[in-house]
Coordinates of N, CA and C in Angstrom, one line a residue:
X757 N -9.4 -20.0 -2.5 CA -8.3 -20.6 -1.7 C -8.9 -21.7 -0.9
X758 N -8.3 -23.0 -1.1 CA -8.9 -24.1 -0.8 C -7.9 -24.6 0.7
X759 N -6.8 -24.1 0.6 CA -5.5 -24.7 1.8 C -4.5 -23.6 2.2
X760 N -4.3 -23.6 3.7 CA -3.6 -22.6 3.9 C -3.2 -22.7 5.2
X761 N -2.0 -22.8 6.1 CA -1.5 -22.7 7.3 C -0.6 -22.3 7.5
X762 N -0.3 -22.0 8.6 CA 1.0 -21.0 9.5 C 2.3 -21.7 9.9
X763 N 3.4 -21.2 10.2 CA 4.5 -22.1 9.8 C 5.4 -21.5 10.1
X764 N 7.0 -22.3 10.8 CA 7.8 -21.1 11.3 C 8.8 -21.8 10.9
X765 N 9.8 -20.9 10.0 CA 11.3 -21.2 9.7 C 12.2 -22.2 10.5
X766 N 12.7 -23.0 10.0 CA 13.9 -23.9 10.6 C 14.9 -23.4 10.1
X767 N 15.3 -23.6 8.7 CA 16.3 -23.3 8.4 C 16.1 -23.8 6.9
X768 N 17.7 -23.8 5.8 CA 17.7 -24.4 4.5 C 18.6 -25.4 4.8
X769 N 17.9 -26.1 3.5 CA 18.8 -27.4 3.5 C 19.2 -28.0 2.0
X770 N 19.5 -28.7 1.7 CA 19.7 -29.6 0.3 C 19.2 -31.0 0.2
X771 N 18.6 -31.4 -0.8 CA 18.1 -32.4 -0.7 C 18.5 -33.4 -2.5
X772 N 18.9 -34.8 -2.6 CA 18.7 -35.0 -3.7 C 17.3 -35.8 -4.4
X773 N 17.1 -35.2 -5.6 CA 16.2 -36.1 -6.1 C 16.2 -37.2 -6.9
X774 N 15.8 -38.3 -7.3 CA 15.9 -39.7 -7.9 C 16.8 -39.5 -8.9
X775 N 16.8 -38.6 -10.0 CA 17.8 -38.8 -10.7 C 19.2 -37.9 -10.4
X776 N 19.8 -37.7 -9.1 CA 20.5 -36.7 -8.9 C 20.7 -35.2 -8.9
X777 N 19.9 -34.4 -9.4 CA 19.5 -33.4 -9.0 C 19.7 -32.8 -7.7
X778 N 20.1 -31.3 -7.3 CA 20.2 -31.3 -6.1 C 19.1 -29.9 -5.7
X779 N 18.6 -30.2 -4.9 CA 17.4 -29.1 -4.8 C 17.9 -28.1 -3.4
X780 N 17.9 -27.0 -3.6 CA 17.9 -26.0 -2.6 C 16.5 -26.1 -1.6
X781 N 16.3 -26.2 -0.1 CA 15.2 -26.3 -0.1 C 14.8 -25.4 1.6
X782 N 13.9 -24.9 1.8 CA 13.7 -24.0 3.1 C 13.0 -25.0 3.8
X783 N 13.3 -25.5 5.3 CA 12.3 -26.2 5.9 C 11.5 -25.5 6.8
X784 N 10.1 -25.4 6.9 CA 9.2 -25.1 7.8 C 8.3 -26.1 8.6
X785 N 8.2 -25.2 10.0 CA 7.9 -26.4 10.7 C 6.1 -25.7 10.6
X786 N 5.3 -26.8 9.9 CA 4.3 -26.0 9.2 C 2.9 -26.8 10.5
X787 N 2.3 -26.1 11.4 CA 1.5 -26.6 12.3 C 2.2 -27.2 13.4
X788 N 1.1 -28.4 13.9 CA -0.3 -27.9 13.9 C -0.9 -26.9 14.3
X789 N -2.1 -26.6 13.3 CA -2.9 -25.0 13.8 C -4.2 -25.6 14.1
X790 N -4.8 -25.3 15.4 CA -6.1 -25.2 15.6 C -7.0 -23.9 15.1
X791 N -8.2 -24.4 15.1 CA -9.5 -23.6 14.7 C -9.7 -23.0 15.6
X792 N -9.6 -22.0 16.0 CA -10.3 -21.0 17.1 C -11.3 -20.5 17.0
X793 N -12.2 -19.9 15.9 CA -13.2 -19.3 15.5 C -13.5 -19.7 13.9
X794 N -14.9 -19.5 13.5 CA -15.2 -19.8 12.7 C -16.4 -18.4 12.2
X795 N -15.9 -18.0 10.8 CA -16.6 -16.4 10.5 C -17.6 -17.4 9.5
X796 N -18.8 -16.7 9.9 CA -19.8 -17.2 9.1 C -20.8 -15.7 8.7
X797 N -21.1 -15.5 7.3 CA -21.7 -14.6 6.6 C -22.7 -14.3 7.2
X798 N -23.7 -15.0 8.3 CA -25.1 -14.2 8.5 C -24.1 -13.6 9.9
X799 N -23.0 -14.2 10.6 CA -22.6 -13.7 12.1 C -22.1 -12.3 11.9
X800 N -20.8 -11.9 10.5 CA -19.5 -11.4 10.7 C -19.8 -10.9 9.0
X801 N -20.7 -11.2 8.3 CA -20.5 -10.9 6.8 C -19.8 -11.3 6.1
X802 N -19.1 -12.4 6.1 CA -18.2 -13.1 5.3 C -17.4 -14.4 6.2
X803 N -17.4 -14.9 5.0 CA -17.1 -16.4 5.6 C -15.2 -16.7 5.9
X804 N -15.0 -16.9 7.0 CA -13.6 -17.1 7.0 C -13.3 -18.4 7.9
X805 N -12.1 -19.0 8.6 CA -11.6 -19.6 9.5 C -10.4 -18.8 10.2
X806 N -10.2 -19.0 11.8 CA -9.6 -18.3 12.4 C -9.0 -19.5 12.9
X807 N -7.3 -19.4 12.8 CA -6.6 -20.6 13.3 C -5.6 -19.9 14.1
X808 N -5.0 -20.5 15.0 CA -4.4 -20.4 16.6 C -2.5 -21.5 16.1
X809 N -1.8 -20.7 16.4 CA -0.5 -21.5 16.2 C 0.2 -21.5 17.1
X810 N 1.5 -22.0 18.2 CA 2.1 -22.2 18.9 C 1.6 -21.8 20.3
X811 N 1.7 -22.9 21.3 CA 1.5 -22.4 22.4 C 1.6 -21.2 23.0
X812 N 0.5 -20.7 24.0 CA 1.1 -19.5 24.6 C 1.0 -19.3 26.2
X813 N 1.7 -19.0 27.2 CA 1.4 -19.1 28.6 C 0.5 -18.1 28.7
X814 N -1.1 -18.2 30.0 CA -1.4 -16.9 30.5 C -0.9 -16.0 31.5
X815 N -1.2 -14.8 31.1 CA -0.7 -13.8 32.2 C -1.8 -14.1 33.5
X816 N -0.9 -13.8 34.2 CA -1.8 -14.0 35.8 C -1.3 -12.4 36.7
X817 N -2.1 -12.1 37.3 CA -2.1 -10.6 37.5 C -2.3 -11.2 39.2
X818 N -1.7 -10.5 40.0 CA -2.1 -11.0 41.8 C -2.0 -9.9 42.6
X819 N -2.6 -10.1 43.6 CA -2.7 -8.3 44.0 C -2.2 -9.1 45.5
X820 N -1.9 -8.7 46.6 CA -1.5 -8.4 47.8 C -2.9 -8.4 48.7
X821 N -2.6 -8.0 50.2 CA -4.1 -6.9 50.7 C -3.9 -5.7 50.8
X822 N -2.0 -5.2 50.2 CA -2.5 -3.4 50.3 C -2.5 -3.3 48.6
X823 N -2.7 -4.2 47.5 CA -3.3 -3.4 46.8 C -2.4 -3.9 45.3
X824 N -1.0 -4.0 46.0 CA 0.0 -4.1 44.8 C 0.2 -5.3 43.6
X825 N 0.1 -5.0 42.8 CA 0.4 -6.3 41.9 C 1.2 -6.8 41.7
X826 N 1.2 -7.8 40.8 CA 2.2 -9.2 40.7 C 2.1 -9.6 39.2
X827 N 2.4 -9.4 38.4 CA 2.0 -9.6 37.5 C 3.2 -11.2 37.0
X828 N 2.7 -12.4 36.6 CA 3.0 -13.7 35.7 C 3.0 -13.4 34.7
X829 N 4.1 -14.2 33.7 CA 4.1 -13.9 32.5 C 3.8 -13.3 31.8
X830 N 4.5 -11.6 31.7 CA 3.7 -10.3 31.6 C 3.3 -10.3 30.2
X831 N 3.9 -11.0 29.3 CA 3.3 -11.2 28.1 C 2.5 -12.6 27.3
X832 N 2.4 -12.7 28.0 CA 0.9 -13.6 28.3 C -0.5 -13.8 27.7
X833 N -1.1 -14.4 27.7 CA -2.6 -14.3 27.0 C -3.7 -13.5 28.2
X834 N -4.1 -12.3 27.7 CA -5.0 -11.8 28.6 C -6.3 -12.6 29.0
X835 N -7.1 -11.7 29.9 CA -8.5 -12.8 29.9 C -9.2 -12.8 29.0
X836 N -8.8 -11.7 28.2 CA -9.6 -11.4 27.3 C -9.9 -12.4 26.1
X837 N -8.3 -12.5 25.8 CA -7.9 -13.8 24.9 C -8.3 -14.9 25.5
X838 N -7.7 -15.2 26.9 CA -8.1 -16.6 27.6 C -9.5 -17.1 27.0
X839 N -10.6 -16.2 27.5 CA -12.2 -16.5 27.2 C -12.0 -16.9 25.7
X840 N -11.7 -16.0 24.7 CA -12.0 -17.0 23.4 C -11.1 -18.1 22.9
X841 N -9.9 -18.5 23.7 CA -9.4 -19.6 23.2 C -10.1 -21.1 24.1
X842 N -10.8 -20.4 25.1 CA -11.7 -21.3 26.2 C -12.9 -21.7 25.1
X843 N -13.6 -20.5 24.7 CA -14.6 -21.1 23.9 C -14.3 -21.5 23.0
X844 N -13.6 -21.6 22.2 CA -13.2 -22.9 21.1 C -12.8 -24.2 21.5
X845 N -12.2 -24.1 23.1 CA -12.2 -25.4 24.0 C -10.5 -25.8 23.4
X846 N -9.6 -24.8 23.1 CA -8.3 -24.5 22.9 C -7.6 -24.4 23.7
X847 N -5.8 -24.2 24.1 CA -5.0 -23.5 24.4 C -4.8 -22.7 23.5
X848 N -4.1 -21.5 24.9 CA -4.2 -20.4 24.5 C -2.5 -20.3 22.8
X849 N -2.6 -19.7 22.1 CA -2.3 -19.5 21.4 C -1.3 -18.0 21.0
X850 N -0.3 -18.3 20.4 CA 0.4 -17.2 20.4 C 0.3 -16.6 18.8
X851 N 0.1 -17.1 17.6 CA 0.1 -16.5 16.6 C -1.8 -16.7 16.3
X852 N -2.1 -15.7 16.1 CA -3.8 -15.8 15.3 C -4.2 -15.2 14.0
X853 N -4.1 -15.9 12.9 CA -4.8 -15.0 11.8 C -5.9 -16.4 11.3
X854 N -6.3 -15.2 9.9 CA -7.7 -15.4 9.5 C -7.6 -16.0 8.2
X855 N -8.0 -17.1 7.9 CA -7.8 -17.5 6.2 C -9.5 -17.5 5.7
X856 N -9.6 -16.9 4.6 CA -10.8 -16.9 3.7 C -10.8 -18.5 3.0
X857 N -11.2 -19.3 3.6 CA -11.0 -20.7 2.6 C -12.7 -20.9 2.0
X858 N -12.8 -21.5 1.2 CA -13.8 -21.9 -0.1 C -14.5 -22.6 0.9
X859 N -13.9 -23.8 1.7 CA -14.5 -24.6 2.4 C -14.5 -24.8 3.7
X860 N -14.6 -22.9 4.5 CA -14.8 -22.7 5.4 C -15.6 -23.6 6.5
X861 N -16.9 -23.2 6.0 CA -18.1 -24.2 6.5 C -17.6 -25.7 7.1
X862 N -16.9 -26.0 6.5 CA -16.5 -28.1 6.3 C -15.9 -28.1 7.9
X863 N -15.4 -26.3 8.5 CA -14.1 -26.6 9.5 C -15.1 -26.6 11.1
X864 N -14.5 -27.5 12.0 CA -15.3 -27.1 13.0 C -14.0 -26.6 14.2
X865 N -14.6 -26.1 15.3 CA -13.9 -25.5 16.3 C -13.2 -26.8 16.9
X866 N -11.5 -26.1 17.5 CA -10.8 -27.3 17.8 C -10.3 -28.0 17.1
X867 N -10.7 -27.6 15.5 CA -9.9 -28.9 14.8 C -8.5 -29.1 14.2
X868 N -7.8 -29.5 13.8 CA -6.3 -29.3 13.4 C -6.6 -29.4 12.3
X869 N -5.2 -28.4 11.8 CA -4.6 -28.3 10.2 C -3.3 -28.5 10.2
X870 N -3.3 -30.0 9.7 CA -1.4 -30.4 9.6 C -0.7 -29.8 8.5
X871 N 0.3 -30.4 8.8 CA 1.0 -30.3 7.3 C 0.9 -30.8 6.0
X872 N 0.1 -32.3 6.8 CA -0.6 -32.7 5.4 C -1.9 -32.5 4.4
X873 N -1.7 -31.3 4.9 CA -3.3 -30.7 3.7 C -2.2 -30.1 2.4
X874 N -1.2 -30.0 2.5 CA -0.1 -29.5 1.3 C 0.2 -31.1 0.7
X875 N 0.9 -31.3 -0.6 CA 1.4 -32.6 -1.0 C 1.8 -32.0 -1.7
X876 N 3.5 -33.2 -2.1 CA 4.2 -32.7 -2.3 C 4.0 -32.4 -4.1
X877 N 4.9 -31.4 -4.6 CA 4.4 -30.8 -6.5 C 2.9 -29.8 -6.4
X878 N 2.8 -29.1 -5.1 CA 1.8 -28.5 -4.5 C 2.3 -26.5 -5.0
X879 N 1.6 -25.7 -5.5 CA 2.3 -24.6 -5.6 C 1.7 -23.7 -4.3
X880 N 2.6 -22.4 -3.8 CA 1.8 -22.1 -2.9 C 2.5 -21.0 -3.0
X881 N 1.7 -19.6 -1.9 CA 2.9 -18.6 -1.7 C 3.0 -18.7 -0.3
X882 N 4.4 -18.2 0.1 CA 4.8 -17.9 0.6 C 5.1 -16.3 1.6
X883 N 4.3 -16.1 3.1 CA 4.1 -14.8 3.5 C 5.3 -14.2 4.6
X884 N 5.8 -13.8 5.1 CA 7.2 -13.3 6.5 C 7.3 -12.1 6.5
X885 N 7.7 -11.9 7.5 CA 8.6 -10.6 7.5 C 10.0 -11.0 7.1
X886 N 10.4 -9.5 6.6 CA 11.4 -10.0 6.0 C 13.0 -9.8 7.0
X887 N 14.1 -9.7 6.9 CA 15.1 -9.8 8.2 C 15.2 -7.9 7.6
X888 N 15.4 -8.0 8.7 CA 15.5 -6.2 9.3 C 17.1 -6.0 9.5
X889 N 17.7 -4.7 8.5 CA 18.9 -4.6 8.4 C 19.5 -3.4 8.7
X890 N 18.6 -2.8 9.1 CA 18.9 -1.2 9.9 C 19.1 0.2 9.1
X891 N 19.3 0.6 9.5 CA 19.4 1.7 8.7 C 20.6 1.8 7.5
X892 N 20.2 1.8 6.4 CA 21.4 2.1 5.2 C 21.5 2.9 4.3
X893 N 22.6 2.7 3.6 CA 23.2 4.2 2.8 C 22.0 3.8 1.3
X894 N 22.2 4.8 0.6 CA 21.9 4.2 -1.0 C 22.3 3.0 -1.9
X895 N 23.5 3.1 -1.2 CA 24.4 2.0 -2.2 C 23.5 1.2 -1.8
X896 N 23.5 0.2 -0.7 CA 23.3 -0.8 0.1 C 22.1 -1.3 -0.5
X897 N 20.9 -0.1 0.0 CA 19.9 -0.2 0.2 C 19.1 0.1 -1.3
X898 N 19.5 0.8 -2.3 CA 18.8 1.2 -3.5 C 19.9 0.6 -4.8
X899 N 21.2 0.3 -4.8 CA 21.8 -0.1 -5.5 C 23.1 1.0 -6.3
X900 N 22.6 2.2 -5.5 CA 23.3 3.4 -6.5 C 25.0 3.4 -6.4
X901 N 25.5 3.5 -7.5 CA 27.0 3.3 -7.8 C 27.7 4.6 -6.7
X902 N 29.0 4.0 -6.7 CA 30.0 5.1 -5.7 C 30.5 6.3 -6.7
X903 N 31.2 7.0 -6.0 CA 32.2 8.0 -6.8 C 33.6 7.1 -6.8
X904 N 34.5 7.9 -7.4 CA 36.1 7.0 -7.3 C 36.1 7.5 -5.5
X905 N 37.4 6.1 -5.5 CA 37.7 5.9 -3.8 C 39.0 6.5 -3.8
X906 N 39.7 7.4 -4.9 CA 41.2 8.7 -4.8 C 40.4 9.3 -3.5
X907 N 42.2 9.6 -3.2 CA 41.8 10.0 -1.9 C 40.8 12.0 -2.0
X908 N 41.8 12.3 -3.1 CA 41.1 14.0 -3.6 C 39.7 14.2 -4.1
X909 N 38.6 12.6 -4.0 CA 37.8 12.6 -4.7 C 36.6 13.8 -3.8
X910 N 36.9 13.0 -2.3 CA 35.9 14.0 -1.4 C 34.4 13.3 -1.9
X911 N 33.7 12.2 -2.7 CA 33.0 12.0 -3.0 C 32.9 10.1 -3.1
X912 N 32.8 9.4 -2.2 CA 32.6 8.2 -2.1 C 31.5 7.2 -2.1
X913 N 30.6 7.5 -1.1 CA 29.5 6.1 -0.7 C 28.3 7.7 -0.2
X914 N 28.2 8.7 -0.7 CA 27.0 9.3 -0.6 C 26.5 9.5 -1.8
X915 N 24.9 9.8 -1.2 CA 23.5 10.3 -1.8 C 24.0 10.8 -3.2
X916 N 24.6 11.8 -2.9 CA 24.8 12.5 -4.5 C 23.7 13.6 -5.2
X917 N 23.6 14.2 -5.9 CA 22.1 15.1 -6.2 C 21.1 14.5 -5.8
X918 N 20.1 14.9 -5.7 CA 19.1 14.9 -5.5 C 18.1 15.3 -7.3
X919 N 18.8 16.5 -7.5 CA 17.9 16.3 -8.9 C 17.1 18.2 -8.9
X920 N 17.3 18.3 -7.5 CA 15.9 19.8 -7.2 C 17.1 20.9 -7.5
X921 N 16.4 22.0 -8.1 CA 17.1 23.3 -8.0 C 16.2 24.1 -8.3
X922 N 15.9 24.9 -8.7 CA 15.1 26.2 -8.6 C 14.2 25.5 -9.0
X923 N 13.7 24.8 -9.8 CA 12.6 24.1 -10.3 C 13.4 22.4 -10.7
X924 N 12.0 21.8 -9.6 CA 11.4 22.0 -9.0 C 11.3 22.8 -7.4
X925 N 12.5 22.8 -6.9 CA 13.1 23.3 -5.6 C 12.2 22.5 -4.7
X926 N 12.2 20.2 -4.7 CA 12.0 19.9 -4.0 C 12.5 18.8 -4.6
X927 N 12.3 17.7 -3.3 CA 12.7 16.3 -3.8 C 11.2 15.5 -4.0
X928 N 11.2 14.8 -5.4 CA 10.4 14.3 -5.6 C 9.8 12.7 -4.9
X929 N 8.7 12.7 -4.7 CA 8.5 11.6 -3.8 C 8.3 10.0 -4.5
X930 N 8.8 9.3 -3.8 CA 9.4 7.9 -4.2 C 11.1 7.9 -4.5
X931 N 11.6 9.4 -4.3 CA 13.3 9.2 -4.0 C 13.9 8.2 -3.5
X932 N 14.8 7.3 -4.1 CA 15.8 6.4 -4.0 C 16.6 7.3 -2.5
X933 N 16.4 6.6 -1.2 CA 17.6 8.0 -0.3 C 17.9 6.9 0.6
X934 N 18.8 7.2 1.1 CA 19.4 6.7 2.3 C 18.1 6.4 3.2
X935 N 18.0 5.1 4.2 CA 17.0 5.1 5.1 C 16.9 3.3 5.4
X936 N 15.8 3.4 6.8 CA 15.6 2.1 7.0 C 15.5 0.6 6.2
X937 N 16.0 -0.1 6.2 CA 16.0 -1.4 4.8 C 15.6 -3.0 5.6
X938 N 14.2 -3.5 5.3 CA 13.9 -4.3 5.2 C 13.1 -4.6 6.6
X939 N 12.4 -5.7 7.1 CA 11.5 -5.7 8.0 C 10.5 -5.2 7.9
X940 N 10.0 -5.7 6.8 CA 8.7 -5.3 5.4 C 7.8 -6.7 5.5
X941 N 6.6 -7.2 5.0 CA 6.0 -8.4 4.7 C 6.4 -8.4 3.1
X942 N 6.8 -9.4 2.8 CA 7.3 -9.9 2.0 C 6.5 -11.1 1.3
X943 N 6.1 -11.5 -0.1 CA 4.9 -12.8 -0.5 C 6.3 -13.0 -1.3
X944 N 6.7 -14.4 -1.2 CA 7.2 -15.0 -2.7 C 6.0 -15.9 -3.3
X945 N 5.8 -15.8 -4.6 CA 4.8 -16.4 -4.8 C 5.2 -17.4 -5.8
X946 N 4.2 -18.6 -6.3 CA 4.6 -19.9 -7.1 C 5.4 -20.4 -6.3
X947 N 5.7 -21.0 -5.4 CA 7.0 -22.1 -4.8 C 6.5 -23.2 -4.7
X948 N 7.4 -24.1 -4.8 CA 6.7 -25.5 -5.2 C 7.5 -26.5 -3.7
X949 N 6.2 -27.5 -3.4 CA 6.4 -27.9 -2.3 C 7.1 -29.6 -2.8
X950 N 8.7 -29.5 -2.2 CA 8.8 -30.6 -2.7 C 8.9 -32.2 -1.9
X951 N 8.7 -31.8 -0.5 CA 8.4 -32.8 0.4 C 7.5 -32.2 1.6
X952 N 6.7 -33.7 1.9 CA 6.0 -33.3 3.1 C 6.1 -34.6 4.4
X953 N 6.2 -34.3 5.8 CA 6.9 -35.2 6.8 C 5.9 -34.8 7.6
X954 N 4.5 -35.5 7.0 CA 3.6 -35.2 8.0 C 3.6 -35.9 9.7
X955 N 4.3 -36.6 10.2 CA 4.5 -37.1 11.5 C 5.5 -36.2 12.1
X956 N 6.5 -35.5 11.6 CA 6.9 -34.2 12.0 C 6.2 -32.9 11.9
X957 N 5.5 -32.8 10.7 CA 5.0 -31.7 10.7 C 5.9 -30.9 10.0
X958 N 6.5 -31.2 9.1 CA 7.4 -30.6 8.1 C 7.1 -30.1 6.8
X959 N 7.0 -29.0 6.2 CA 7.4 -29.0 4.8 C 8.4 -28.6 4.6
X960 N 8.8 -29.0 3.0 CA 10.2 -28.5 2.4 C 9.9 -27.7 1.2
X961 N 10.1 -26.7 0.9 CA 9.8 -25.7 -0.1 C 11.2 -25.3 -0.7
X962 N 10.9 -25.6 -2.3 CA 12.0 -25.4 -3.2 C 12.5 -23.7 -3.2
X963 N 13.6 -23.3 -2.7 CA 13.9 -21.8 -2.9 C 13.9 -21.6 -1.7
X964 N 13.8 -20.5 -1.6 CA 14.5 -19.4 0.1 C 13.0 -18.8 0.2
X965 N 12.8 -18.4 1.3 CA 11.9 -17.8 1.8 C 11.8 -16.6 2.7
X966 N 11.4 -15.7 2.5 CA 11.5 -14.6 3.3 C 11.7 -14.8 5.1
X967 N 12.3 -13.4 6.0 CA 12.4 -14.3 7.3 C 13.6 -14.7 7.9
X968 N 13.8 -14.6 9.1 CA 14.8 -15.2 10.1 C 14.5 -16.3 10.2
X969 N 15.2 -17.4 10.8 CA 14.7 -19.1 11.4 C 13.9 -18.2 13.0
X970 N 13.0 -19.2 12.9 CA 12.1 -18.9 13.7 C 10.9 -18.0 14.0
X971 N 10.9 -17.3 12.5 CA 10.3 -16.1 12.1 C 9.1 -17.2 11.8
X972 N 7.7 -16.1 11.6 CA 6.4 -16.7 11.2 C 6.6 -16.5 9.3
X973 N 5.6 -17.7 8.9 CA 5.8 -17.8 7.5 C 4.0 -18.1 7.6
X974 N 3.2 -18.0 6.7 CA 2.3 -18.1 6.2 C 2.1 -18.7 5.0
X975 N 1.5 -19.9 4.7 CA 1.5 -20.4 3.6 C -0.2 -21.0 3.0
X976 N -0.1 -20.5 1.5 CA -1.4 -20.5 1.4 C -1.3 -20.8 -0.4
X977 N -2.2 -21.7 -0.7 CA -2.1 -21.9 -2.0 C -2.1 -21.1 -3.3
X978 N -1.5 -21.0 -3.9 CA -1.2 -20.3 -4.8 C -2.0 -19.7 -5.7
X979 N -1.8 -18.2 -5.9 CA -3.3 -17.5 -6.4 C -2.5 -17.4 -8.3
X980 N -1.4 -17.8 -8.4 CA -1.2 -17.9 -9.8 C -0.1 -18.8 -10.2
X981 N -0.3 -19.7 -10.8 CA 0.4 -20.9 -10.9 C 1.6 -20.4 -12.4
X982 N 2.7 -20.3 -12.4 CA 3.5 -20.2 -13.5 C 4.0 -21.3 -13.6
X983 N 4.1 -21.5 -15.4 CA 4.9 -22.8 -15.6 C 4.2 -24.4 -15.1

């Protein structure tokens, strides 16, 4: 993996292309990400880059003289955080992960990664959480058909057997059941990048993408190219 940065949902939009075509397309507002750390194989055993995305305020803690605290922006960057986003000579940062890139080494601390390390006809996948839908029935959530909706049916929008009776006298595990649905990490992979607005800091990706607007997306070049 040669390219890879962090990126947060705007929304979808439509776009046309030169011969009329109309493209579905997800816009991410992709950086800028600074370098916060840099993993080097004799330090950490493997070589990686650690990049820092959207501003973050620090927490400030204050005490009184009998003792009591005060706590600022309680969700905040600790000192703990403070100190290493100091030593990369950063602000402090609210999203932090780690990309394994090929050309680790090349990155130095403080440095930015726009949007324009992608171009456009670029494949990549795409990482989110996915939107969280609460707790659901089978139908909803597994696809399973109803019973009739007569009123004498007594049998509508439930579970229905299970499958157990004396043998095996249990429910087998990976059952299709009623339960929590979605708010999972989610990869689409192969999407193809079909504009890039690097003075905004924009990309536009063909297809939908896992995620609320405003949710975190992850994008990183694509580990299998189709088509």
């Amino acid at each position: 993996m040669k390219k890879a940065i962090l990126a947060t949902k705007v929304g979808m939009t439509q776009i046309f292309k030169e011969d009329g075509s109309l493209i579905p397309v997800t816009v991410l507002q992709a950086g800028p990400c600074v370098v916060t750390q840099i993993k080097t194989v004799e330090n950490d055993g493997y070589s990686a880059v650690q990049v820092g995305f959207v501003d973050k305020k620090e927490k400030i803690v204050n005490k009184d003289k009998n003792g009591n605290k005060t706590i600022i922006h309680r969700h905040g960057a600790t000192k703990a955080e403070q100190g290493h986003f100091k030593k990369a000579g950063v602000s402090c940062k609210r999203y932090v992960r780690e990309f394994k890139l090929e050309n680790a080494s090349e990155y130095a601390l403080g440095a930015e990664i726009k949007a324009d390390v992608f171009a456009e006809g670029d494949k990549i996948d795409a990482t989110a959480i996915s939107k969280g839908k609460g707790f659901q029935g089978a139908i909803k959530k597994n696809g399973q058909h109803r019973g009739p909706m007569a009123h004498g049916s007594k049998f509508h929008r439930h579970q229905g057997s299970n499958g157990s009776s004396s043998d095996p006298s249990r429910v087998f595990k990976g059952k299709g059941m009623p339960g929590h649905m979605g708010s999972v990490k989610v990869t689409v992979q192969n999407l193809e990048v079909v504009r890039v607005d690097a003075d905004k800091n924009l990309i536009l990706v063909k297809g939908a993408i896992p995620g609320p607007k405003k949710g975190l997306v992850t994008i990183k070049e694509t580990v299998k190219v189709i088509g």
